[in-house]
Amino acid sequence: MKTLIFNGSPRINGDTESLLKIVRENIVGEYKLVNAYRCHISPCMDCRFCWKEPGCVIQDEMQEVYDYIKECDNILIASPVYFSELTGKMLDVGSRLQTYFAAKFFRNEVPITKEKRGAVILVGGGDGRVEKAYETACKLLQYMNCKQVHPLVSSHNTNVQPAIEDAEALVGINSILKFFGKE
Ligand SMILES: Cc1cc2nc3c(=O)[nH]c(=O)nc-3n(C[C@H](O)[C@H](O)[C@H](O)COP(=O)(O)O)c2cc1C
């Protein structure tokens, strides 16, 4: 079992990380972690190479991520909510999935054959709503061929209660782990 985990938070010991620690310690099989604020992945420049050719011209760490996306079984996007969206760096990384959209829309190709399970964890201080960020995360999962997506797990009161103390979020994390562990 292989799981790709995106961490959209800049905080080393923040709320997202505290929940991801539980995921990493309990996940079945191997995982690859992409930290949006620490990885060397540039945003899509809309050069439109992928309108005609598979892959992406930008030679950076995303090339390894593309390989892992092809072979993995599960994909988890975990991020804080900034201005009711995923964080900017998470969107930068996500923009590199445009090659998958182009494959289908412009080249009429199926870029990823293996179907995956997906899940989203969002944390927020408590302002506004998380729905927009969730919708964006689901769109990214869809680009990566996640056919089944676990219901959203969120902790949206972190200004008052750290995510790690949010009992409902912890139940949700457990449920994602079970969902990802299925053969
Ligand atoms: C620039 C910025 C924008 C934010 N926007 C929101 C928001 O729209 N809604 C919300 O609930 N929290 C918002 N927050 C709060 C964070 O989502 C919250 O502190 C979260 O727990 C941080 O997660 P982390 O510790 O994993 O980085 C924002 C924080 C920052 C720095």
PDB file of N, CA and C and ligand atoms in Angstrom, residues 7-11 13-17 79-85 123-130 155-159 163, ligand 1:
ATOM      1  N   ASN A   7       1.352  18.088   2.541  1.00  0.00           N
ATOM      2  CA  ASN A   7       1.176  18.943   3.713  1.00  0.00           C
ATOM      3  C   ASN A   7       1.246  20.397   3.253  1.00  0.00           C
ATOM      4  N   GLY A   8       0.137  21.106   3.349  1.00  0.00           N
ATOM      5  CA  GLY A   8       0.061  22.484   2.864  1.00  0.00           C
ATOM      6  C   GLY A   8       0.395  23.527   3.896  1.00  0.00           C
ATOM      7  N   SER A   9       0.949  23.113   5.051  1.00  0.00           N
ATOM      8  CA  SER A   9       1.214  24.076   6.132  1.00  0.00           C
ATOM      9  C   SER A   9       2.682  24.494   6.196  1.00  0.00           C
ATOM     10  N   PRO A  10       2.938  25.779   6.511  1.00  0.00           N
ATOM     11  CA  PRO A  10       4.330  26.202   6.720  1.00  0.00           C
ATOM     12  C   PRO A  10       4.830  25.914   8.131  1.00  0.00           C
ATOM     13  N   ARG A  11       3.943  25.575   9.050  1.00  0.00           N
ATOM     14  CA  ARG A  11       4.331  25.458  10.465  1.00  0.00           C
ATOM     15  C   ARG A  11       4.849  24.055  10.770  1.00  0.00           C
ATOM     16  N   ASN A  13       5.512  22.534  13.661  1.00  0.00           N
ATOM     17  CA  ASN A  13       4.745  21.790  14.666  1.00  0.00           C
ATOM     18  C   ASN A  13       3.328  22.337  14.788  1.00  0.00           C
ATOM     19  N   GLY A  14       2.748  22.659  13.659  1.00  0.00           N
ATOM     20  CA  GLY A  14       1.417  23.260  13.648  1.00  0.00           C
ATOM     21  C   GLY A  14       0.292  22.244  13.743  1.00  0.00           C
ATOM     22  N   ASP A  15      -0.904  22.741  13.488  1.00  0.00           N
ATOM     23  CA  ASP A  15      -2.103  21.902  13.618  1.00  0.00           C
ATOM     24  C   ASP A  15      -2.141  20.798  12.562  1.00  0.00           C
ATOM     25  N   THR A  16      -1.811  21.164  11.320  1.00  0.00           N
ATOM     26  CA  THR A  16      -1.818  20.152  10.256  1.00  0.00           C
ATOM     27  C   THR A  16      -0.811  19.058  10.593  1.00  0.00           C
ATOM     28  N   GLU A  17       0.387  19.484  10.978  1.00  0.00           N
ATOM     29  CA  GLU A  17       1.449  18.526  11.289  1.00  0.00           C
ATOM     30  C   GLU A  17       1.056  17.604  12.453  1.00  0.00           C
ATOM     31  N   SER A  79      -4.164  20.474   4.838  1.00  0.00           N
ATOM     32  CA  SER A  79      -3.755  21.880   4.709  1.00  0.00           C
ATOM     33  C   SER A  79      -4.521  22.768   5.677  1.00  0.00           C
ATOM     34  N   PRO A  80      -3.867  23.845   6.095  1.00  0.00           N
ATOM     35  CA  PRO A  80      -4.643  24.892   6.757  1.00  0.00           C
ATOM     36  C   PRO A  80      -5.503  25.609   5.717  1.00  0.00           C
ATOM     37  N   VAL A  81      -6.516  26.284   6.191  1.00  0.00           N
ATOM     38  CA  VAL A  81      -7.349  27.129   5.344  1.00  0.00           C
ATOM     39  C   VAL A  81      -6.815  28.553   5.469  1.00  0.00           C
ATOM     40  N   TYR A  82      -6.464  29.154   4.326  1.00  0.00           N
ATOM     41  CA  TYR A  82      -6.066  30.568   4.286  1.00  0.00           C
ATOM     42  C   TYR A  82      -7.084  31.297   3.420  1.00  0.00           C
ATOM     43  N   PHE A  83      -7.713  32.298   3.973  1.00  0.00           N
ATOM     44  CA  PHE A  83      -8.723  33.075   3.231  1.00  0.00           C
ATOM     45  C   PHE A  83      -9.740  32.141   2.566  1.00  0.00           C
ATOM     46  N   SER A  84     -10.160  31.145   3.355  1.00  0.00           N
ATOM     47  CA  SER A  84     -11.168  30.156   2.938  1.00  0.00           C
ATOM     48  C   SER A  84     -10.711  29.257   1.786  1.00  0.00           C
ATOM     49  N   GLU A  85      -9.395  29.237   1.502  1.00  0.00           N
ATOM     50  CA  GLU A  85      -8.861  28.393   0.418  1.00  0.00           C
ATOM     51  C   GLU A  85      -7.727  27.522   0.973  1.00  0.00           C
ATOM     52  N   VAL A 123      -7.547  22.336   8.440  1.00  0.00           N
ATOM     53  CA  VAL A 123      -7.592  22.992   9.746  1.00  0.00           C
ATOM     54  C   VAL A 123      -7.752  24.487   9.520  1.00  0.00           C
ATOM     55  N   GLY A 124      -8.449  25.140  10.439  1.00  0.00           N
ATOM     56  CA  GLY A 124      -8.659  26.580  10.316  1.00  0.00           C
ATOM     57  C   GLY A 124      -8.904  27.179  11.682  1.00  0.00           C
ATOM     58  N   GLY A 125      -8.550  28.443  11.803  1.00  0.00           N
ATOM     59  CA  GLY A 125      -8.724  29.136  13.078  1.00  0.00           C
ATOM     60  C   GLY A 125     -10.178  29.221  13.508  1.00  0.00           C
ATOM     61  N   GLY A 126     -11.084  29.305  12.537  1.00  0.00           N
ATOM     62  CA  GLY A 126     -12.501  29.403  12.865  1.00  0.00           C
ATOM     63  C   GLY A 126     -13.214  30.471  12.062  1.00  0.00           C
ATOM     64  N   ASP A 127     -12.485  31.129  11.173  1.00  0.00           N
ATOM     65  CA  ASP A 127     -13.071  32.218  10.401  1.00  0.00           C
ATOM     66  C   ASP A 127     -13.674  31.677   9.094  1.00  0.00           C
ATOM     67  N   GLY A 128     -14.817  32.188   8.729  1.00  0.00           N
ATOM     68  CA  GLY A 128     -15.405  31.835   7.425  1.00  0.00           C
ATOM     69  C   GLY A 128     -15.784  30.375   7.325  1.00  0.00           C
ATOM     70  N   ARG A 129     -15.605  29.831   6.103  1.00  0.00           N
ATOM     71  CA  ARG A 129     -16.043  28.459   5.830  1.00  0.00           C
ATOM     72  C   ARG A 129     -14.894  27.646   5.216  1.00  0.00           C
ATOM     73  N   VAL A 130     -15.030  26.335   5.260  1.00  0.00           N
ATOM     74  CA  VAL A 130     -13.974  25.483   4.691  1.00  0.00           C
ATOM     75  C   VAL A 130     -14.385  24.881   3.341  1.00  0.00           C
ATOM     76  N   SER A 155     -10.812  20.489  11.371  1.00  0.00           N
ATOM     77  CA  SER A 155     -10.792  21.055  12.713  1.00  0.00           C
ATOM     78  C   SER A 155     -10.778  22.568  12.493  1.00  0.00           C
ATOM     79  N   HIS A 156     -11.918  23.173  12.693  1.00  0.00           N
ATOM     80  CA  HIS A 156     -12.062  24.571  12.259  1.00  0.00           C
ATOM     81  C   HIS A 156     -12.320  25.503  13.452  1.00  0.00           C
ATOM     82  N   ASN A 157     -11.470  25.288  14.465  1.00  0.00           N
ATOM     83  CA  ASN A 157     -11.606  26.145  15.657  1.00  0.00           C
ATOM     84  C   ASN A 157     -10.248  26.253  16.350  1.00  0.00           C
ATOM     85  N   THR A 158      -9.177  26.223  15.546  1.00  0.00           N
ATOM     86  CA  THR A 158      -7.841  26.080  16.139  1.00  0.00           C
ATOM     87  C   THR A 158      -7.368  27.332  16.879  1.00  0.00           C
ATOM     88  N   ASN A 159      -8.038  28.473  16.681  1.00  0.00           N
ATOM     89  CA  ASN A 159      -7.687  29.664  17.473  1.00  0.00           C
ATOM     90  C   ASN A 159      -7.988  29.435  18.951  1.00  0.00           C
ATOM     91  N   ALA A 163      -5.879  21.513  16.975  1.00  0.00           N
ATOM     92  CA  ALA A 163      -6.501  20.405  16.235  1.00  0.00           C
ATOM     93  C   ALA A 163      -6.291  19.061  16.931  1.00  0.00           C
TER      94      ALA A 163
HETATM   95  C1  LIG B   1      -2.650  34.180   5.973  1.00  0.00           C
HETATM   96  C2  LIG B   1      -3.622  33.387   6.816  1.00  0.00           C
HETATM   97  C3  LIG B   1      -4.942  33.275   6.430  1.00  0.00           C
HETATM   98  C4  LIG B   1      -5.850  32.544   7.205  1.00  0.00           C
HETATM   99  N1  LIG B   1      -7.157  32.438   6.803  1.00  0.00           N
HETATM  100  C5  LIG B   1      -8.019  31.706   7.538  1.00  0.00           C
HETATM  101  C6  LIG B   1      -9.375  31.559   7.125  1.00  0.00           C
HETATM  102  O1  LIG B   1      -9.819  32.066   6.111  1.00  0.00           O
HETATM  103  N2  LIG B   1     -10.198  30.822   7.921  1.00  0.00           N
HETATM  104  C7  LIG B   1      -9.768  30.234   9.072  1.00  0.00           C
HETATM  105  O2  LIG B   1     -10.558  29.583   9.731  1.00  0.00           O
HETATM  106  N3  LIG B   1      -8.481  30.350   9.477  1.00  0.00           N
HETATM  107  C8  LIG B   1      -7.599  31.071   8.745  1.00  0.00           C
HETATM  108  N4  LIG B   1      -6.287  31.167   9.134  1.00  0.00           N
HETATM  109  C9  LIG B   1      -5.841  30.452  10.360  1.00  0.00           C
HETATM  110  C10 LIG B   1      -5.159  29.107  10.097  1.00  0.00           C
HETATM  111  O3  LIG B   1      -5.899  28.341   9.167  1.00  0.00           O
HETATM  112  C11 LIG B   1      -5.049  28.343  11.414  1.00  0.00           C
HETATM  113  O4  LIG B   1      -4.240  29.047  12.316  1.00  0.00           O
HETATM  114  C12 LIG B   1      -4.516  26.929  11.236  1.00  0.00           C
HETATM  115  O5  LIG B   1      -4.753  26.179  12.409  1.00  0.00           O
HETATM  116  C13 LIG B   1      -3.027  26.894  10.946  1.00  0.00           C
HETATM  117  O6  LIG B   1      -2.660  25.576  10.634  1.00  0.00           O
HETATM  118  P1  LIG B   1      -1.162  25.049  10.752  1.00  0.00           P
HETATM  119  O7  LIG B   1      -0.754  25.211  12.184  1.00  0.00           O
HETATM  120  O8  LIG B   1      -1.212  23.637  10.338  1.00  0.00           O
HETATM  121  O9  LIG B   1      -0.332  25.862   9.812  1.00  0.00           O
HETATM  122  C14 LIG B   1      -5.391  31.906   8.393  1.00  0.00           C
HETATM  123  C15 LIG B   1      -4.033  32.032   8.777  1.00  0.00           C
HETATM  124  C16 LIG B   1      -3.166  32.757   8.002  1.00  0.00           C
HETATM  125  C17 LIG B   1      -1.705  32.848   8.423  1.00  0.00           C
END
